Amino acid sequence: MATVKGTVRVHFKDGVLDPQGKTIHTALRQMGYDWVSSVRTGRLFEIEIDADDPSRAQDQLREISQKLLANPVIESFHVEVHS
Amino acid sequence: MATVKGTVRVHFKDGVLDPQGKTIHTALRQMGYDWVSSVRTGRLFEIEIDADDPSRAQDQLREISQKLLANPVIESFHVEVHS
């Protein structure tokens, strides 16, 4: 049994409103950072799993992303396994 | 003036409690995913900036990360510029 580390990044799909990103963008411009043209927020999960078969780790992370970490209606996710 | 895209990843520093990650970890185990051994959450920002000098984009993103996106007391951040 090996411990495998992975990262799941969750983003809003294109076209989904991101009010938090909009607020951060407005705040940055008010602070004088007028060269910022767009801010989109997302979520990040650093996950460690006990993998019988490290080659399956990507599938394991995809499964928990689909089931719990991301809302597939409005979000997409990207899984990365660290060697 | 070029538009440069970058990603800022914000993580809790080691030793900082992450109750959201703990809750997600507990939920995953209750769902039967008992091979998950650790979950740490973070935040993700996809940012577009208007850069006079694209080679400065990394510094510009670092500056807004320090000033607004991350809380340097409890969080660290990582900036990546996409070419």
Short mmCIF file of C-alpha atoms in Angstrom, two decimals:
data_model
loop_
_atom_site.label_atom_id
_atom_site.label_comp_id
_atom_site.label_asym_id
_atom_site.label_seq_id
_atom_site.Cartn_x
_atom_site.Cartn_y
_atom_site.Cartn_z
CA MET A 1 0.00 0.00 0.00
CA ALA A 2 1.55 3.29 -1.13
CA THR A 3 0.59 6.79 -0.10
CA VAL A 4 -0.03 8.87 -3.21
CA LYS A 5 -0.44 12.64 -3.20
CA GLY A 6 -2.66 14.41 -5.67
CA THR A 7 -4.17 17.80 -6.36
CA VAL A 8 -7.72 18.47 -7.51
CA ARG A 9 -8.46 21.89 -8.97
CA VAL A 10 -12.11 22.89 -9.30
CA HIS A 11 -13.17 25.76 -11.56
CA PHE A 12 -16.46 27.27 -12.54
CA LYS A 13 -17.41 26.38 -16.10
CA ASP A 14 -17.31 29.15 -18.70
CA GLY A 15 -20.42 31.28 -18.50
CA VAL A 16 -21.09 30.56 -14.82
CA LEU A 17 -21.12 33.77 -12.79
CA ASP A 18 -18.38 34.13 -10.16
CA PRO A 19 -19.44 36.91 -7.79
CA GLN A 20 -16.46 36.32 -5.47
CA GLY A 21 -14.06 36.78 -8.38
CA LYS A 22 -15.92 39.92 -9.44
CA THR A 23 -15.66 41.35 -5.92
CA ILE A 24 -11.92 40.63 -5.76
CA HIS A 25 -11.46 42.23 -9.17
CA THR A 26 -13.31 45.36 -8.05
CA ALA A 27 -11.28 45.50 -4.82
CA LEU A 28 -7.99 45.19 -6.70
CA ARG A 29 -8.93 48.02 -9.07
CA GLN A 30 -9.93 50.20 -6.13
CA MET A 31 -6.50 49.49 -4.61
CA GLY A 32 -4.93 50.89 -7.78
CA TYR A 33 -4.17 47.62 -9.56
CA ASP A 34 -6.00 48.77 -12.68
CA TRP A 35 -3.98 46.40 -14.87
CA VAL A 36 -6.00 43.45 -13.57
CA SER A 37 -8.52 42.60 -16.29
CA SER A 38 -10.20 39.46 -14.95
CA VAL A 39 -10.35 37.34 -11.77
CA ARG A 40 -11.98 33.90 -11.61
CA THR A 41 -11.92 31.92 -8.38
CA GLY A 42 -11.68 28.20 -7.87
CA ARG A 43 -11.02 25.63 -5.17
CA LEU A 44 -8.03 23.48 -4.53
CA PHE A 45 -7.74 20.17 -2.69
CA GLU A 46 -4.47 18.52 -1.73
CA ILE A 47 -5.33 14.89 -1.10
CA GLU A 48 -3.39 11.90 0.13
CA ILE A 49 -4.73 8.45 -0.61
CA ASP A 50 -3.68 4.93 0.27
CA ALA A 51 -3.41 3.30 -3.13
CA ASP A 52 -3.07 -0.44 -3.60
CA ASP A 53 -2.15 0.32 -7.17
CA PRO A 54 -0.64 3.79 -7.68
CA SER A 55 -1.61 3.68 -11.35
CA ARG A 56 -5.26 3.76 -10.25
CA ALA A 57 -4.75 6.88 -8.10
CA GLN A 58 -5.89 9.19 -10.90
CA ASP A 59 -9.18 7.26 -11.21
CA GLN A 60 -9.67 7.27 -7.43
CA LEU A 61 -9.21 11.05 -7.31
CA ARG A 62 -11.55 11.53 -10.26
CA GLU A 63 -14.21 9.47 -8.50
CA ILE A 64 -14.21 11.51 -5.28
CA SER A 65 -14.10 14.73 -7.34
CA GLN A 66 -17.24 13.72 -9.22
CA LYS A 67 -19.01 12.49 -6.10
CA LEU A 68 -18.17 15.21 -3.60
CA LEU A 69 -15.54 17.83 -4.42
CA ALA A 70 -17.04 19.38 -7.54
CA ASN A 71 -20.58 20.23 -8.58
CA PRO A 72 -20.60 18.90 -12.15
CA VAL A 73 -23.52 21.13 -13.13
CA ILE A 74 -21.52 24.34 -12.79
CA GLU A 75 -17.94 23.24 -12.18
CA SER A 76 -15.23 21.33 -13.96
CA PHE A 77 -12.25 19.74 -12.28
CA HIS A 78 -8.72 18.74 -13.08
CA VAL A 79 -6.83 15.96 -11.28
CA GLU A 80 -3.05 15.78 -11.01
CA VAL A 81 -1.14 12.95 -9.33
CA HIS A 82 2.31 13.77 -7.95
CA SER A 83 4.93 11.13 -8.43
CA MET B 1 0.18 45.90 -23.96
CA ALA B 2 -0.21 42.13 -23.76
CA THR B 3 -2.82 40.16 -21.84
CA VAL B 4 -1.10 37.62 -19.64
CA LYS B 5 -2.88 34.80 -17.84
CA GLY B 6 -1.70 33.49 -14.52
CA THR B 7 -2.77 31.21 -11.70
CA VAL B 8 -2.35 31.90 -8.00
CA ARG B 9 -2.68 28.93 -5.64
CA VAL B 10 -3.13 29.71 -1.95
CA HIS B 11 -2.54 27.04 0.71
CA PHE B 12 -2.64 27.00 4.46
CA LYS B 13 0.84 26.80 5.93
CA ASP B 14 1.85 23.55 7.61
CA GLY B 15 0.44 23.37 11.12
CA VAL B 16 -2.51 25.65 10.42
CA LEU B 17 -5.79 23.88 11.11
CA ASP B 18 -8.06 23.31 8.12
CA PRO B 19 -11.55 22.48 9.45
CA GLN B 20 -13.07 22.46 5.96
CA GLY B 21 -10.54 19.86 4.82
CA LYS B 22 -11.21 17.81 7.94
CA THR B 23 -14.96 17.90 7.29
CA ILE B 24 -14.49 16.80 3.68
CA HIS B 25 -12.18 14.01 4.81
CA THR B 26 -14.78 12.78 7.32
CA ALA B 27 -17.54 12.95 4.70
CA LEU B 28 -15.48 10.95 2.20
CA ARG B 29 -14.78 8.23 4.76
CA GLN B 30 -18.48 8.08 5.65
CA MET B 31 -19.22 7.63 1.95
CA GLY B 32 -16.96 4.59 1.96
CA TYR B 33 -13.82 6.16 0.54
CA ASP B 34 -11.74 4.90 3.45
CA TRP B 35 -8.56 5.01 1.36
CA VAL B 36 -8.47 8.81 1.66
CA SER B 37 -5.86 9.61 4.30
CA SER B 38 -5.70 13.42 4.21
CA VAL B 39 -7.52 16.39 2.68
CA ARG B 40 -6.22 19.96 2.76
CA THR B 41 -8.13 22.76 1.07
CA GLY B 42 -6.83 25.81 -0.70
CA ARG B 43 -7.96 28.58 -3.00
CA LEU B 44 -7.32 29.15 -6.64
CA PHE B 45 -7.37 32.36 -8.67
CA GLU B 46 -7.21 32.53 -12.45
CA ILE B 47 -6.15 36.08 -13.24
CA GLU B 48 -5.69 38.05 -16.45
CA ILE B 49 -3.55 41.12 -16.38
CA ASP B 50 -2.60 43.78 -18.89
CA ALA B 51 1.18 43.66 -18.80
CA ASP B 52 3.37 46.31 -20.41
CA ASP B 53 6.22 43.90 -19.95
CA PRO B 54 5.18 40.22 -19.80
CA SER B 55 8.40 39.38 -17.98
CA ARG B 56 7.09 41.43 -15.05
CA ALA B 57 3.79 39.54 -14.90
CA GLN B 58 5.10 37.16 -12.24
CA ASP B 59 6.02 40.11 -9.99
CA GLN B 60 2.65 41.76 -10.58
CA LEU B 61 0.81 38.59 -9.59
CA ARG B 62 3.03 38.16 -6.53
CA GLU B 63 2.22 41.71 -5.45
CA ILE B 64 -1.56 41.31 -5.56
CA SER B 65 -1.22 37.91 -3.86
CA GLN B 66 0.67 39.46 -0.96
CA LYS B 67 -1.65 42.45 -0.73
CA LEU B 68 -5.05 40.84 -1.12
CA LEU B 69 -5.35 37.21 -2.21
CA ALA B 70 -3.43 35.48 0.59
CA ASN B 71 -3.17 36.05 4.31
CA PRO B 72 0.60 35.77 4.80
CA VAL B 73 0.21 34.97 8.51
CA ILE B 74 -1.42 31.61 7.87
CA GLU B 75 -1.18 31.05 4.11
CA SER B 76 1.47 30.63 1.49
CA PHE B 77 0.96 31.16 -2.21
CA HIS B 78 2.39 30.02 -5.50
CA VAL B 79 2.24 32.03 -8.71
CA GLU B 80 2.36 30.54 -12.19
CA VAL B 81 2.33 32.55 -15.42
CA HIS B 82 0.99 30.82 -18.52
CA SER B 83 2.82 31.54 -21.73
#
